[in-house]
Amino acid sequence: MKKLNKWVWAGILAVASASQAWAAYPEKPVTMIIGYPPGQATDIVGRLVAEKLGQRLGQPFVVENKPGQGASLALAQLTKEKPDGYTMVLSATAAYVTNPHLYKSVGYDTLSDFKPIGTLIDFPLVMVARADAPFDDFEGFLKYAKEHPGKLNHTSSGNGTLSHLGMELLQRETGTELIHIPYKGSARAMTDIAAGNVDVGIETVTVTKPFIESGRLKLLGVTVSDRLKLYPNTPTLDELGVKGFNVAAWLGMVFPAGTPDECIKVINDALQAILKDPEVAAQLESVGALPRPSTTKEFAQLLKREYATWGEIVKQSGAKVD
C-alpha cells in the first residue's frame, strides 16, 4: 500500500508540475504571421487581436507580415517553425481551403500540417445587381436566370477568389448558368456592376456598402448564414430557398502541427474572451468584420468541411492560378 501511495503521489506531483508549467505560458513574445500587407482589413484585425492577446496574457504578440501567393506563403512558412506555441499564423478562408486546390503547389497540407486554434471574425458577403437589372430581388434574379440561361454575367475580384467560387457554388445549387467576368480587385468589379457593364456579383459588405447606399447597386440577399444588423430586412439566400448556402470570408489562427494542446487552449480561451468584449466587437465592426469566436474543434470541423466543398467547386469550375 505504501509503495502504491508513493506512485500515486508521484503521478499527482507530475500532473501538478505540468499544470504549473503551462500556467506560465507564454513566457516570451509570440510571433503572429499575417499573410497580407500592412493596412489591409485582415492586418488591421490581426493587429487589434495581437494587442489584446498581449494585454491579456502578459507577453507581446508581435505581428510579422508575409504576403504572397494569396496569403499561402505565410502558411508555408509556418510549416518550418518549431511547434512550441510561439509562432502562429492568422489568415483568411482562401489560404486554408481554396488556394491548395487552385495553385500547383502551396507548400503545405491544410488538414495535416497545422493545429487549429480558432476563428476570429467573418467578413460578411452579399449578392448585388446593377441598378437597372431586370429584377429587383433574389427571386426575380433566379426566375430571370433560369428563363435566360447564359445571358446574365457575374463579376468577381479575380479568378479563384471567394467572389468567383461563391457564384460557382450558387449556380450549382440553383441550376443556373452565368458567364464569369473576372477583375483584378473587388473595387473595380463593383464599379463595373454599378456602371451597368456587369449584371451581378458577390462581395463583402465593406466594398458594396457605399454602392448600395448611393443606389448604384441593388441588394439581392445575404450570402452568410444569419441576417446582418446593417440590413435587417434583407433575407439570407438560405431563407430564400438555397438551403445551407453560406459563403463567408472568415479569419482563423493556426499553430504548426505538433504544438502542445495546452498552448492551443490558452490562446483559444483568451481569444474567445477577447472576441466577446463589446468594445472589441465595435472596433471590428468598424472595418466591416463580425466577431466569430469558436472552439478549436469547431474550427477544425470548419476547415475539413470547407476544404472539401471548395475543392469540389474549384474542380468543377476549372479555375487555376499560376
CSV table of C-alpha atoms in Angstrom, one decimal:
chain,number,residue,atom,x,y,z
A,1,MET,CA,0.0,0.0,0.0
A,2,LYS,CA,2.8,2.4,0.9
A,3,LYS,CA,4.5,1.6,-2.5
A,4,LEU,CA,1.2,2.2,-4.3
A,5,ASN,CA,0.8,5.5,-2.4
A,6,LYS,CA,4.3,6.5,-3.5
A,7,TRP,CA,3.4,6.1,-7.2
A,8,VAL,CA,0.1,7.8,-6.8
A,9,TRP,CA,1.7,10.8,-5.2
A,10,ALA,CA,4.4,10.8,-7.9
A,11,GLY,CA,1.7,10.9,-10.5
A,12,ILE,CA,-0.2,13.7,-8.8
A,13,LEU,CA,3.0,15.8,-8.4
A,14,ALA,CA,3.9,15.2,-12.1
A,15,VAL,CA,0.4,16.4,-13.2
A,16,ALA,CA,0.6,19.4,-10.9
A,17,SER,CA,4.1,20.3,-12.2
A,18,ALA,CA,2.9,20.1,-15.8
A,19,SER,CA,-0.1,22.3,-15.0
A,20,GLN,CA,2.1,24.9,-13.3
A,21,ALA,CA,4.5,24.9,-16.3
A,22,TRP,CA,1.6,25.6,-18.8
A,23,ALA,CA,0.1,28.1,-16.4
A,24,ALA,CA,3.2,30.3,-17.1
A,25,TYR,CA,2.7,30.1,-20.9
A,26,PRO,CA,3.5,32.3,-22.8
A,27,GLU,CA,6.9,33.1,-21.2
A,28,LYS,CA,8.3,35.1,-24.1
A,29,PRO,CA,7.0,37.1,-27.1
A,30,VAL,CA,4.8,35.2,-29.6
A,31,THR,CA,5.0,35.8,-33.3
A,32,MET,CA,1.8,36.2,-35.3
A,33,ILE,CA,2.5,35.8,-39.0
A,34,ILE,CA,-0.2,37.6,-41.2
A,35,GLY,CA,-0.2,36.7,-44.9
A,36,TYR,CA,-1.3,40.2,-46.0
A,37,PRO,CA,0.3,43.6,-46.4
A,38,PRO,CA,0.1,46.2,-43.6
A,39,GLY,CA,-3.0,48.3,-43.7
A,40,GLN,CA,-5.4,45.8,-45.2
A,41,ALA,CA,-8.5,44.8,-43.3
A,42,THR,CA,-7.0,41.4,-42.3
A,43,ASP,CA,-3.9,43.1,-41.0
A,44,ILE,CA,-6.0,45.7,-39.0
A,45,VAL,CA,-8.0,42.9,-37.4
A,46,GLY,CA,-4.8,40.9,-36.7
A,47,ARG,CA,-3.0,43.8,-35.0
A,48,LEU,CA,-6.0,44.5,-32.8
A,49,VAL,CA,-6.2,40.9,-31.7
A,50,ALA,CA,-2.5,40.7,-31.2
A,51,GLU,CA,-2.6,43.8,-29.0
A,52,LYS,CA,-5.5,42.3,-26.9
A,53,LEU,CA,-3.8,38.9,-26.6
A,54,GLY,CA,-0.7,40.6,-25.3
A,55,GLN,CA,-2.6,42.6,-22.7
A,56,ARG,CA,-4.5,39.5,-21.6
A,57,LEU,CA,-1.6,37.0,-21.5
A,58,GLY,CA,1.3,39.3,-20.4
A,59,GLN,CA,3.6,38.8,-23.3
A,60,PRO,CA,3.9,40.8,-26.6
A,61,PHE,CA,2.3,39.2,-29.7
A,62,VAL,CA,4.5,40.5,-32.5
A,63,VAL,CA,2.9,40.8,-36.0
A,64,GLU,CA,5.1,39.8,-38.9
A,65,ASN,CA,3.6,40.5,-42.4
A,66,LYS,CA,4.4,37.9,-45.0
A,67,PRO,CA,2.2,38.5,-48.1
A,68,GLY,CA,2.3,36.5,-51.3
A,69,GLN,CA,0.6,33.7,-53.2
A,70,GLY,CA,-2.8,34.6,-51.9
A,71,ALA,CA,-1.5,34.5,-48.3
A,72,SER,CA,-0.2,31.0,-48.8
A,73,LEU,CA,3.4,32.0,-48.2
A,74,ALA,CA,2.6,32.7,-44.5
A,75,LEU,CA,1.2,29.2,-44.0
A,76,ALA,CA,4.1,27.6,-45.9
A,77,GLN,CA,6.5,29.4,-43.6
A,78,LEU,CA,4.7,28.1,-40.5
A,79,THR,CA,5.5,24.5,-41.5
A,80,LYS,CA,9.2,25.4,-41.0
A,81,GLU,CA,8.7,26.8,-37.5
A,82,LYS,CA,9.1,25.0,-34.2
A,83,PRO,CA,5.8,23.6,-32.8
A,84,ASP,CA,6.4,25.2,-29.4
A,85,GLY,CA,3.5,27.6,-29.2
A,86,TYR,CA,5.5,30.7,-30.1
A,87,THR,CA,4.7,31.1,-33.8
A,88,MET,CA,1.2,31.2,-35.3
A,89,VAL,CA,-0.5,32.3,-38.5
A,90,LEU,CA,-3.6,34.4,-38.9
A,91,SER,CA,-5.1,34.0,-42.3
A,92,ALA,CA,-8.3,34.1,-44.3
A,93,THR,CA,-10.5,31.5,-46.0
A,94,ALA,CA,-8.6,31.3,-49.3
A,95,ALA,CA,-5.2,30.3,-47.9
A,96,TYR,CA,-6.7,27.5,-45.9
A,97,VAL,CA,-9.3,26.0,-48.2
A,98,THR,CA,-9.2,27.2,-51.8
A,99,ASN,CA,-5.5,28.0,-52.6
A,100,PRO,CA,-4.4,24.4,-52.1
A,101,HIS,CA,-6.8,23.4,-54.9
A,102,LEU,CA,-6.0,26.4,-57.2
A,103,TYR,CA,-2.2,26.5,-57.1
A,104,LYS,CA,0.1,23.8,-58.4
A,105,SER,CA,1.8,23.8,-55.1
A,106,VAL,CA,1.4,25.8,-51.9
A,107,GLY,CA,3.9,24.0,-49.7
A,108,TYR,CA,1.5,22.7,-47.1
A,109,ASP,CA,-1.4,20.4,-46.4
A,110,THR,CA,-4.1,22.4,-44.6
A,111,LEU,CA,-5.6,19.3,-42.8
A,112,SER,CA,-2.3,17.7,-41.6
A,113,ASP,CA,0.4,20.4,-41.3
A,114,PHE,CA,-1.4,22.7,-38.8
A,115,LYS,CA,-3.3,22.6,-35.4
A,116,PRO,CA,-6.3,24.9,-35.4
A,117,ILE,CA,-6.6,27.5,-32.7
A,118,GLY,CA,-9.9,29.1,-33.5
A,119,THR,CA,-11.8,31.5,-35.8
A,120,LEU,CA,-11.8,35.3,-35.2
A,121,ILE,CA,-14.3,37.0,-37.5
A,122,ASP,CA,-16.4,36.9,-40.6
A,123,PHE,CA,-16.3,39.5,-43.3
A,124,PRO,CA,-20.0,39.1,-44.4
A,125,LEU,CA,-20.8,38.9,-48.1
A,126,VAL,CA,-23.9,40.0,-50.0
A,127,MET,CA,-25.2,39.5,-53.5
A,128,VAL,CA,-25.8,42.6,-55.6
A,129,ALA,CA,-27.0,43.6,-59.0
A,130,ARG,CA,-26.7,46.6,-61.3
A,131,ALA,CA,-29.3,49.3,-60.6
A,132,ASP,CA,-31.2,48.8,-63.9
A,133,ALA,CA,-31.2,45.0,-63.8
A,134,PRO,CA,-34.5,43.4,-65.0
A,135,PHE,CA,-35.2,42.1,-61.5
A,136,ASP,CA,-35.4,43.7,-58.0
A,137,ASP,CA,-34.8,40.8,-55.7
A,138,PHE,CA,-33.2,37.3,-55.5
A,139,GLU,CA,-36.4,35.6,-56.5
A,140,GLY,CA,-36.6,37.8,-59.6
A,141,PHE,CA,-32.9,37.1,-60.4
A,142,LEU,CA,-33.5,33.3,-60.1
A,143,LYS,CA,-36.5,33.4,-62.3
A,144,TYR,CA,-34.8,35.5,-65.0
A,145,ALA,CA,-31.6,33.4,-64.9
A,146,LYS,CA,-33.5,30.2,-65.4
A,147,GLU,CA,-35.5,31.6,-68.2
A,148,HIS,CA,-32.4,33.1,-69.9
A,149,PRO,CA,-29.5,30.6,-69.3
A,150,GLY,CA,-26.1,32.1,-70.2
A,151,LYS,CA,-27.5,35.6,-70.8
A,152,LEU,CA,-26.5,37.1,-67.4
A,153,ASN,CA,-22.9,37.6,-66.3
A,154,HIS,CA,-21.3,37.9,-62.9
A,155,THR,CA,-18.1,39.6,-61.8
A,156,SER,CA,-15.5,38.6,-59.2
A,157,SER,CA,-12.4,40.1,-57.7
A,158,GLY,CA,-10.3,37.6,-59.6
A,159,ASN,CA,-10.1,34.0,-60.9
A,160,GLY,CA,-10.4,31.5,-58.0
A,161,THR,CA,-11.4,34.2,-55.4
A,162,LEU,CA,-14.3,33.6,-53.0
A,163,SER,CA,-16.5,36.0,-55.0
A,164,HIS,CA,-15.8,33.8,-58.1
A,165,LEU,CA,-16.2,30.4,-56.4
A,166,GLY,CA,-19.2,31.6,-54.4
A,167,MET,CA,-21.1,32.4,-57.6
A,168,GLU,CA,-20.0,29.0,-59.0
A,169,LEU,CA,-21.5,27.3,-55.9
A,170,LEU,CA,-24.7,29.4,-56.3
A,171,GLN,CA,-25.1,28.3,-59.9
A,172,ARG,CA,-24.6,24.6,-58.9
A,173,GLU,CA,-27.2,24.9,-56.1
A,174,THR,CA,-29.8,26.7,-58.2
A,175,GLY,CA,-29.3,25.1,-61.6
A,176,THR,CA,-28.5,28.4,-63.2
A,177,GLU,CA,-25.8,29.4,-65.8
A,178,LEU,CA,-24.0,32.7,-65.8
A,179,ILE,CA,-20.9,34.0,-67.6
A,180,HIS,CA,-17.9,34.8,-65.3
A,181,ILE,CA,-16.1,38.1,-65.9
A,182,PRO,CA,-13.1,38.3,-63.5
A,183,TYR,CA,-11.4,41.6,-62.4
A,184,LYS,CA,-8.2,42.5,-60.6
A,185,GLY,CA,-9.7,43.6,-57.3
A,186,SER,CA,-13.1,43.9,-55.7
A,187,ALA,CA,-13.4,47.7,-56.0
A,188,ARG,CA,-13.1,47.6,-59.8
A,189,ALA,CA,-15.5,44.7,-60.0
A,190,MET,CA,-18.2,46.5,-58.1
A,191,THR,CA,-17.6,49.7,-60.0
A,192,ASP,CA,-18.3,47.9,-63.3
A,193,ILE,CA,-21.5,46.5,-61.9
A,194,ALA,CA,-22.5,49.9,-60.8
A,195,ALA,CA,-21.7,51.2,-64.3
A,196,GLY,CA,-24.1,48.7,-65.8
A,197,ASN,CA,-21.4,46.7,-67.5
A,198,VAL,CA,-21.9,43.5,-65.5
A,199,ASP,CA,-25.1,42.1,-64.1
A,200,VAL,CA,-24.5,40.6,-60.6
A,201,GLY,CA,-21.8,39.7,-58.1
A,202,ILE,CA,-21.0,38.5,-54.6
A,203,GLU,CA,-18.7,40.7,-52.5
A,204,THR,CA,-18.0,41.9,-48.9
A,205,VAL,CA,-20.2,44.4,-47.3
A,206,THR,CA,-17.2,46.6,-46.8
A,207,VAL,CA,-16.8,47.0,-50.6
A,208,THR,CA,-20.5,47.0,-51.5
A,209,LYS,CA,-21.9,49.3,-48.8
A,210,PRO,CA,-21.2,52.7,-50.5
A,211,PHE,CA,-22.6,51.5,-53.8
A,212,ILE,CA,-25.8,50.2,-52.2
A,213,GLU,CA,-26.3,53.3,-50.1
A,214,SER,CA,-26.0,55.5,-53.1
A,215,GLY,CA,-28.5,53.4,-55.1
A,216,ARG,CA,-25.9,52.3,-57.7
A,217,LEU,CA,-26.4,48.6,-56.7
A,218,LYS,CA,-29.4,46.6,-55.8
A,219,LEU,CA,-29.1,44.4,-52.7
A,220,LEU,CA,-30.4,40.9,-53.6
A,221,GLY,CA,-29.5,38.9,-50.5
A,222,VAL,CA,-27.1,38.0,-47.8
A,223,THR,CA,-24.8,35.0,-48.5
A,224,VAL,CA,-23.9,34.2,-44.9
A,225,SER,CA,-26.0,32.1,-42.5
A,226,ASP,CA,-27.5,35.0,-40.5
A,227,ARG,CA,-29.1,38.3,-41.4
A,228,LEU,CA,-26.9,41.4,-40.9
A,229,LYS,CA,-27.6,44.1,-38.4
A,230,LEU,CA,-26.8,46.6,-41.2
A,231,TYR,CA,-29.5,45.1,-43.5
A,232,PRO,CA,-32.0,43.5,-41.1
A,233,ASN,CA,-34.8,43.3,-43.7
A,234,THR,CA,-32.6,41.6,-46.3
A,235,PRO,CA,-33.0,37.8,-46.1
A,236,THR,CA,-30.2,35.3,-46.4
A,237,LEU,CA,-30.0,33.1,-49.5
A,238,ASP,CA,-30.7,30.1,-47.2
A,239,GLU,CA,-34.0,31.8,-46.2
A,240,LEU,CA,-34.7,32.4,-49.9
A,241,GLY,CA,-34.6,28.7,-50.7
A,242,VAL,CA,-30.9,27.9,-51.4
A,243,LYS,CA,-30.7,25.6,-48.3
A,244,GLY,CA,-27.5,25.5,-46.5
A,245,PHE,CA,-25.9,28.3,-48.6
A,246,ASN,CA,-23.3,30.0,-46.5
A,247,VAL,CA,-20.4,31.8,-48.2
A,248,ALA,CA,-18.3,33.9,-45.8
A,249,ALA,CA,-14.8,35.3,-45.7
A,250,TRP,CA,-13.5,34.3,-42.3
A,251,LEU,CA,-10.2,34.6,-40.4
A,252,GLY,CA,-8.7,31.9,-38.4
A,253,MET,CA,-5.5,31.2,-36.5
A,254,VAL,CA,-3.3,28.0,-36.5
A,255,PHE,CA,-0.2,26.6,-34.9
A,256,PRO,CA,2.2,24.2,-36.6
A,257,ALA,CA,1.3,20.5,-36.2
A,258,GLY,CA,2.8,19.1,-33.0
A,259,THR,CA,2.1,22.2,-30.9
A,260,PRO,CA,1.0,21.1,-27.4
A,261,ASP,CA,-2.7,21.2,-26.8
A,262,GLU,CA,-2.1,23.2,-23.7
A,263,CYS,CA,-0.8,26.1,-25.7
A,264,ILE,CA,-3.8,26.0,-28.0
A,265,LYS,CA,-6.2,26.0,-25.1
A,266,VAL,CA,-4.5,29.1,-23.5
A,267,ILE,CA,-4.8,31.0,-26.8
A,268,ASN,CA,-8.3,29.9,-27.6
A,269,ASP,CA,-9.6,30.7,-24.2
A,270,ALA,CA,-8.1,34.2,-24.4
A,271,LEU,CA,-9.3,34.6,-28.0
A,272,GLN,CA,-12.9,33.8,-27.1
A,273,ALA,CA,-12.9,36.2,-24.2
A,274,ILE,CA,-11.5,39.0,-26.4
A,275,LEU,CA,-14.0,38.5,-29.2
A,276,LYS,CA,-16.9,38.6,-26.7
A,277,ASP,CA,-15.8,42.0,-25.4
A,278,PRO,CA,-18.3,44.7,-26.7
A,279,GLU,CA,-15.5,47.2,-27.1
A,280,VAL,CA,-13.6,44.8,-29.4
A,281,ALA,CA,-16.7,43.9,-31.3
A,282,ALA,CA,-17.4,47.6,-32.0
A,283,GLN,CA,-13.8,48.0,-33.3
A,284,LEU,CA,-14.1,45.0,-35.5
A,285,GLU,CA,-17.5,46.2,-36.9
A,286,SER,CA,-15.9,49.5,-37.8
A,287,VAL,CA,-13.8,47.7,-40.5
A,288,GLY,CA,-16.8,45.5,-41.7
A,289,ALA,CA,-16.0,42.5,-39.6
A,290,LEU,CA,-18.3,40.5,-37.3
A,291,PRO,CA,-16.8,38.6,-34.3
A,292,ARG,CA,-16.8,34.8,-34.7
A,293,PRO,CA,-15.3,33.1,-31.7
A,294,SER,CA,-15.1,29.3,-31.9
A,295,THR,CA,-13.7,26.3,-30.1
A,296,THR,CA,-10.7,24.6,-31.6
A,297,LYS,CA,-12.9,21.6,-32.5
A,298,GLU,CA,-15.4,23.8,-34.3
A,299,PHE,CA,-12.6,25.4,-36.3
A,300,ALA,CA,-11.2,22.0,-37.2
A,301,GLN,CA,-14.6,20.9,-38.5
A,302,LEU,CA,-15.0,24.1,-40.5
A,303,LEU,CA,-11.6,23.6,-42.2
A,304,LYS,CA,-12.4,20.0,-43.1
A,305,ARG,CA,-15.9,20.8,-44.4
A,306,GLU,CA,-14.9,23.9,-46.4
A,307,TYR,CA,-11.7,22.3,-47.7
A,308,ALA,CA,-13.9,19.5,-49.3
A,309,THR,CA,-16.6,21.9,-50.5
A,310,TRP,CA,-14.3,24.4,-52.2
A,311,GLY,CA,-12.1,21.7,-53.6
A,312,GLU,CA,-15.1,20.3,-55.4
A,313,ILE,CA,-16.2,23.7,-56.7
A,314,VAL,CA,-12.7,24.6,-57.9
A,315,LYS,CA,-12.6,21.3,-59.8
A,316,GLN,CA,-16.0,21.8,-61.4
A,317,SER,CA,-15.2,25.4,-62.4
A,318,GLY,CA,-11.8,24.5,-63.8
A,319,ALA,CA,-10.3,27.5,-62.0
A,320,LYS,CA,-6.5,27.6,-61.7
A,321,VAL,CA,-3.9,30.2,-60.6
A,322,ASP,CA,-0.4,30.1,-61.9
